[in-house]
mmCIF file of C-alpha atoms in Angstrom:
data_model
loop_
_atom_site.group_PDB
_atom_site.id
_atom_site.type_symbol
_atom_site.label_atom_id
_atom_site.label_comp_id
_atom_site.label_asym_id
_atom_site.label_seq_id
_atom_site.Cartn_x
_atom_site.Cartn_y
_atom_site.Cartn_z
ATOM 1 C CA ASP A 1 266.902 94.058 39.601
ATOM 2 C CA THR A 2 266.286 96.868 37.114
ATOM 3 C CA GLY A 3 269.498 96.506 35.117
ATOM 4 C CA VAL A 4 270.066 95.009 31.683
ATOM 5 C CA SER A 5 269.502 91.255 31.659
ATOM 6 C CA GLN A 6 270.605 88.655 29.137
ATOM 7 C CA ASP A 7 269.583 85.072 28.623
ATOM 8 C CA PRO A 8 271.121 82.543 28.512
ATOM 9 C CA ARG A 9 274.343 83.366 30.322
ATOM 10 C CA HIS A 10 276.172 80.483 28.691
ATOM 11 C CA LYS A 11 275.482 78.543 25.507
ATOM 12 C CA ILE A 12 277.412 75.594 24.113
ATOM 13 C CA THR A 13 276.424 74.509 20.639
ATOM 14 C CA LYS A 14 277.739 72.396 17.833
ATOM 15 C CA ARG A 15 278.977 73.934 14.621
ATOM 16 C CA GLY A 16 276.167 74.403 12.162
ATOM 17 C CA GLN A 17 273.414 74.819 14.742
ATOM 18 C CA ASN A 18 271.344 77.994 15.159
ATOM 19 C CA VAL A 19 271.340 79.914 18.431
ATOM 20 C CA THR A 20 269.248 82.794 19.742
ATOM 21 C CA PHE A 21 270.068 85.170 22.565
ATOM 22 C CA ARG A 22 267.732 87.524 24.370
ATOM 23 C CA CYS A 23 268.367 90.940 25.908
ATOM 24 C CA ASP A 24 266.009 92.872 28.169
ATOM 25 C CA PRO A 25 267.100 96.524 28.458
ATOM 26 C CA ILE A 26 266.433 98.936 31.287
ATOM 27 C CA SER A 27 262.728 99.652 30.898
ATOM 28 C CA GLU A 28 262.793 103.351 30.018
ATOM 29 C CA HIS A 29 265.787 103.109 27.665
ATOM 30 C CA ASN A 30 264.915 103.582 24.008
ATOM 31 C CA ARG A 31 268.334 102.620 22.627
ATOM 32 C CA LEU A 32 269.689 99.086 22.558
ATOM 33 C CA TYR A 33 273.098 97.880 21.345
ATOM 34 C CA TRP A 34 274.718 94.525 20.687
ATOM 35 C CA TYR A 35 278.486 94.026 20.957
ATOM 36 C CA ARG A 36 280.779 91.019 20.608
ATOM 37 C CA GLN A 37 283.887 90.489 22.690
ATOM 38 C CA THR A 38 286.616 87.929 22.094
ATOM 39 C CA LEU A 39 289.256 86.974 24.644
ATOM 40 C CA GLY A 40 291.712 89.746 25.422
ATOM 41 C CA GLN A 41 289.950 92.327 23.278
ATOM 42 C CA GLY A 42 287.519 95.136 23.910
ATOM 43 C CA PRO A 43 283.911 94.727 22.772
ATOM 44 C CA GLU A 44 283.152 95.405 19.097
ATOM 45 C CA PHE A 45 279.921 96.994 17.952
ATOM 46 C CA LEU A 46 277.467 94.772 16.069
ATOM 47 C CA THR A 47 274.176 96.635 15.777
ATOM 48 C CA TYR A 48 272.002 99.354 17.279
ATOM 49 C CA PHE A 49 268.254 99.924 17.720
ATOM 50 C CA GLN A 50 266.376 103.077 18.489
ATOM 51 C CA ASN A 51 262.998 101.902 19.709
ATOM 52 C CA GLU A 52 262.071 99.115 17.250
ATOM 53 C CA ALA A 53 264.119 100.464 14.329
ATOM 54 C CA GLN A 54 267.498 98.893 13.566
ATOM 55 C CA LEU A 55 269.478 101.968 12.554
ATOM 56 C CA GLU A 56 273.024 100.761 12.260
ATOM 57 C CA LYS A 57 274.804 97.473 11.528
ATOM 58 C CA SER A 58 278.500 96.701 11.619
ATOM 59 C CA ARG A 59 280.335 94.901 8.839
ATOM 60 C CA LEU A 60 280.930 92.233 11.502
ATOM 61 C CA LEU A 61 277.240 91.355 11.279
ATOM 62 C CA SER A 62 277.345 88.831 8.447
ATOM 63 C CA ASP A 63 274.192 87.535 6.776
ATOM 64 C CA ARG A 64 274.173 84.647 9.269
ATOM 65 C CA PHE A 65 273.379 87.145 12.021
ATOM 66 C CA SER A 66 270.005 88.778 12.525
ATOM 67 C CA ALA A 67 268.705 90.983 15.297
ATOM 68 C CA GLU A 68 265.226 92.151 16.127
ATOM 69 C CA ARG A 69 263.592 94.382 18.658
ATOM 70 C CA PRO A 70 259.833 93.942 18.326
ATOM 71 C CA LYS A 71 257.752 96.689 19.903
ATOM 72 C CA GLY A 72 260.888 98.452 21.046
ATOM 73 C CA SER A 73 261.267 96.355 24.179
ATOM 74 C CA PHE A 74 263.453 93.224 24.418
ATOM 75 C CA SER A 75 265.796 92.244 21.603
ATOM 76 C CA THR A 76 266.957 88.939 20.155
ATOM 77 C CA LEU A 77 270.173 88.130 18.329
ATOM 78 C CA GLU A 78 270.142 84.998 16.206
ATOM 79 C CA ILE A 79 273.161 83.316 14.668
ATOM 80 C CA GLN A 80 272.454 80.764 11.969
ATOM 81 C CA ARG A 81 274.811 77.946 10.971
ATOM 82 C CA THR A 82 277.243 78.748 13.776
ATOM 83 C CA GLU A 83 280.979 78.552 13.138
ATOM 84 C CA GLN A 84 283.831 78.146 15.614
ATOM 85 C CA GLY A 85 284.807 81.745 14.942
ATOM 86 C CA ASP A 86 281.474 82.834 16.437
ATOM 87 C CA SER A 87 282.667 81.763 19.893
ATOM 88 C CA ALA A 88 282.703 84.941 21.952
ATOM 89 C CA MET A 89 280.918 86.891 24.662
ATOM 90 C CA TYR A 90 277.847 88.656 23.269
ATOM 91 C CA LEU A 91 277.044 91.801 25.220
ATOM 92 C CA CYS A 92 273.904 93.888 25.177
ATOM 93 C CA ALA A 93 273.703 97.494 26.354
ATOM 94 C CA SER A 94 270.971 100.090 26.620
ATOM 95 C CA SER A 95 270.848 103.850 27.008
ATOM 96 C CA LEU A 96 268.420 106.706 27.239
ATOM 97 C CA ILE A 97 269.025 108.912 24.220
ATOM 98 C CA PRO A 98 272.820 109.178 23.576
ATOM 99 C CA TYR A 99 273.826 109.026 27.191
ATOM 100 C CA GLU A 100 275.681 106.509 29.305
ATOM 101 C CA GLN A 101 275.447 102.932 28.063
ATOM 102 C CA TYR A 102 274.641 100.250 30.620
ATOM 103 C CA PHE A 103 275.743 96.717 29.889
ATOM 104 C CA GLY A 104 274.244 93.366 30.736
ATOM 105 C CA PRO A 105 276.210 90.369 32.056
ATOM 106 C CA GLY A 106 276.680 88.924 28.573
ATOM 107 C CA THR A 107 276.049 85.561 26.932
ATOM 108 C CA ARG A 108 279.119 83.419 26.464
ATOM 109 C CA LEU A 109 278.857 81.319 23.313
ATOM 110 C CA THR A 110 281.065 78.297 22.740
ATOM 111 C CA VAL A 111 280.842 76.587 19.356
ATOM 112 C CA THR A 112 282.355 73.097 19.340
ATOM 113 C CA LYS B 1 287.999 105.182 11.458
ATOM 114 C CA GLN B 2 288.219 105.738 15.196
ATOM 115 C CA GLU B 3 290.948 103.734 16.943
ATOM 116 C CA VAL B 4 291.347 103.525 20.714
ATOM 117 C CA THR B 5 294.583 102.445 22.356
ATOM 118 C CA GLN B 6 295.177 101.662 26.023
ATOM 119 C CA ILE B 7 298.583 101.547 27.599
ATOM 120 C CA PRO B 8 299.810 99.584 29.445
ATOM 121 C CA ALA B 9 298.096 96.307 28.549
ATOM 122 C CA ALA B 10 298.778 94.983 32.039
ATOM 123 C CA LEU B 11 299.819 96.581 35.301
ATOM 124 C CA SER B 12 300.676 95.128 38.691
ATOM 125 C CA VAL B 13 300.978 97.385 41.743
ATOM 126 C CA PRO B 14 301.191 96.950 45.518
ATOM 127 C CA GLU B 15 298.152 97.813 47.589
ATOM 128 C CA GLY B 16 297.868 101.482 48.531
ATOM 129 C CA GLU B 17 299.628 102.832 45.478
ATOM 130 C CA ASN B 18 298.107 105.549 43.315
ATOM 131 C CA LEU B 19 298.037 104.702 39.612
ATOM 132 C CA VAL B 20 297.147 106.099 36.204
ATOM 133 C CA LEU B 21 295.686 104.241 33.250
ATOM 134 C CA ASN B 22 296.003 105.792 29.812
ATOM 135 C CA CYS B 23 293.672 105.883 26.829
ATOM 136 C CA SER B 24 294.261 107.548 23.471
ATOM 137 C CA PHE B 25 291.939 107.939 20.492
ATOM 138 C CA THR B 26 292.575 109.028 16.921
ATOM 139 C CA ASP B 27 289.436 111.060 16.076
ATOM 140 C CA SER B 28 288.726 113.983 18.386
ATOM 141 C CA ALA B 29 285.114 114.338 17.137
ATOM 142 C CA ILE B 30 283.654 112.481 20.068
ATOM 143 C CA TYR B 31 280.367 112.861 21.933
ATOM 144 C CA ASN B 32 281.551 111.364 25.196
ATOM 145 C CA LEU B 33 284.034 108.908 26.694
ATOM 146 C CA GLN B 34 283.289 106.147 29.187
ATOM 147 C CA TRP B 35 285.529 104.156 31.470
ATOM 148 C CA PHE B 36 284.387 100.642 32.356
ATOM 149 C CA ARG B 37 285.502 97.906 34.681
ATOM 150 C CA GLN B 38 285.254 94.236 33.683
ATOM 151 C CA ASP B 39 285.818 91.330 36.033
ATOM 152 C CA PRO B 40 286.835 87.985 34.484
ATOM 153 C CA GLY B 41 283.978 86.390 32.552
ATOM 154 C CA LYS B 42 281.573 89.177 33.472
ATOM 155 C CA GLY B 43 279.857 92.088 31.784
ATOM 156 C CA LEU B 44 280.969 95.711 31.912
ATOM 157 C CA THR B 45 280.363 98.081 34.803
ATOM 158 C CA SER B 46 280.330 101.769 33.923
ATOM 159 C CA LEU B 47 282.679 103.765 36.151
ATOM 160 C CA LEU B 48 282.698 107.284 34.744
ATOM 161 C CA LEU B 49 281.316 109.117 31.740
ATOM 162 C CA ILE B 50 282.869 112.372 30.518
ATOM 163 C CA GLN B 51 280.996 114.526 28.022
ATOM 164 C CA SER B 52 283.100 116.094 25.270
ATOM 165 C CA SER B 53 282.661 119.535 26.846
ATOM 166 C CA GLN B 54 284.004 118.362 30.226
ATOM 167 C CA ARG B 55 287.600 118.096 31.387
ATOM 168 C CA GLU B 56 287.180 115.591 34.220
ATOM 169 C CA GLN B 57 284.824 113.526 36.321
ATOM 170 C CA THR B 58 285.285 112.111 39.809
ATOM 171 C CA SER B 59 283.678 109.252 41.654
ATOM 172 C CA GLY B 60 285.105 108.232 45.001
ATOM 173 C CA ARG B 61 288.736 107.168 44.516
ATOM 174 C CA LEU B 62 288.433 107.456 40.731
ATOM 175 C CA ASN B 63 289.164 110.516 38.636
ATOM 176 C CA ALA B 64 288.964 110.563 34.853
ATOM 177 C CA SER B 65 290.295 113.375 32.699
ATOM 178 C CA LEU B 66 289.707 114.181 29.046
ATOM 179 C CA ASP B 67 291.856 116.207 26.655
ATOM 180 C CA LYS B 68 289.881 116.027 23.436
ATOM 181 C CA SER B 69 292.290 118.097 21.371
ATOM 182 C CA SER B 70 295.174 115.707 22.027
ATOM 183 C CA GLY B 71 292.976 112.596 21.931
ATOM 184 C CA ARG B 72 293.800 111.441 25.448
ATOM 185 C CA SER B 73 292.048 110.378 28.607
ATOM 186 C CA THR B 74 293.434 109.130 31.892
ATOM 187 C CA LEU B 75 291.861 107.200 34.740
ATOM 188 C CA TYR B 76 293.457 107.904 38.104
ATOM 189 C CA ILE B 77 292.873 105.421 40.915
ATOM 190 C CA ALA B 78 293.844 106.589 44.381
ATOM 191 C CA ALA B 79 294.927 104.289 47.204
ATOM 192 C CA SER B 80 294.468 101.102 45.198
ATOM 193 C CA GLN B 81 292.960 98.009 46.851
ATOM 194 C CA PRO B 82 293.026 94.310 45.902
ATOM 195 C CA GLY B 83 289.315 94.627 45.046
ATOM 196 C CA ASP B 84 290.281 97.037 42.260
ATOM 197 C CA SER B 85 291.873 94.150 40.364
ATOM 198 C CA ALA B 86 290.041 93.902 37.039
ATOM 199 C CA THR B 87 290.336 94.922 33.408
ATOM 200 C CA TYR B 88 289.666 98.601 32.768
ATOM 201 C CA LEU B 89 288.276 99.568 29.385
ATOM 202 C CA CYS B 90 288.054 102.959 27.759
ATOM 203 C CA ALA B 91 285.394 103.623 25.096
ATOM 204 C CA VAL B 92 284.617 106.638 22.946
ATOM 205 C CA ASN B 93 281.231 107.543 21.555
ATOM 206 C CA LYS B 94 281.628 109.140 18.145
ATOM 207 C CA PHE B 95 279.601 112.188 17.245
ATOM 208 C CA SER B 96 277.767 111.137 14.090
ATOM 209 C CA SER B 97 274.947 112.893 12.258
ATOM 210 C CA GLY B 98 273.912 114.767 15.372
ATOM 211 C CA SER B 99 273.379 111.649 17.441
ATOM 212 C CA ALA B 100 275.949 109.406 19.076
ATOM 213 C CA ARG B 101 275.571 105.678 18.721
ATOM 214 C CA GLN B 102 278.195 102.988 18.929
ATOM 215 C CA LEU B 103 281.062 102.845 21.375
ATOM 216 C CA THR B 104 284.566 102.100 20.140
ATOM 217 C CA PHE B 105 286.615 100.307 22.792
ATOM 218 C CA GLY B 106 290.272 99.923 23.558
ATOM 219 C CA SER B 107 291.658 96.489 24.415
ATOM 220 C CA GLY B 108 291.822 97.322 28.089
ATOM 221 C CA THR B 109 294.395 97.430 30.866
ATOM 222 C CA GLN B 110 294.470 94.399 33.136
ATOM 223 C CA LEU B 111 295.162 95.683 36.651
ATOM 224 C CA THR B 112 296.365 93.515 39.517
ATOM 225 C CA VAL B 113 296.641 95.046 42.980
ATOM 226 C CA LEU B 114 298.797 92.911 45.236
ATOM 227 C CA PRO B 115 297.945 92.682 48.952
#
C-alpha cells in the first residue's frame, strides 16, 4: 500500500498522559499536514511541513502540542498533558507541491 | 478569514436519483477546491480537485463545478446508489504568498441513499 499511513489507529489515554502519533506520507510527497476533526465537523488545520521545515501552525496548536518531521520523511505529533477536549480524530495528509492532498485513515484519540 | 459552508447538512434520497450538494466559500482568492468522501470513523477519500482556473471536473458519476467569482461549488452525483452513502466534504485551498497550504473545510453533507 503506497498511501498515507497513520499509527496507531486508535488511542485511549487518561487525562494528563502524553501521547504520540506517527504519520508516514506518500514517499515522493514533500508536503505534510496535520488536521484535527471533532464529531460532526470538518477537519481543522493544525500544522504544515515542507520537507523537514514546519512552515505554518494554527492557533489551535497550543503549547501542549508539538510536531516534528525529521529528515523530511515521517512525522510525529505529540500531545502533552492530554485533556478531555483533545479527544478527536487526528488526520495526516501529504501532497506533492501545492496539489491534491491525500489523507491517511486517521488516529482516533479518546481521553478519559 | 475563509469560511466554507455546506448545505444541506443531511440529505436522504431514494436509489437512482440524481442529486446536487452545495458548497459556498467567502474568499474567492483560492488556489483549488477539493471534494472528499468520508465514511463513518474513517479518513478522507479525495473525489475531485478543481483548480481555480477550471470550471468543472468529472469522474464517473460525479461532476464538480466551480464558480469562483460567486464563491460556489456544486457536486453532482448521477444515478445514486446505496454505496454512495457517506459524508461529503468540500475544502478550499487558499492562495497565500504564492504557495497554497492549508485546506479549509466545510462541515459536510451527510448523504443517505435508500435502497
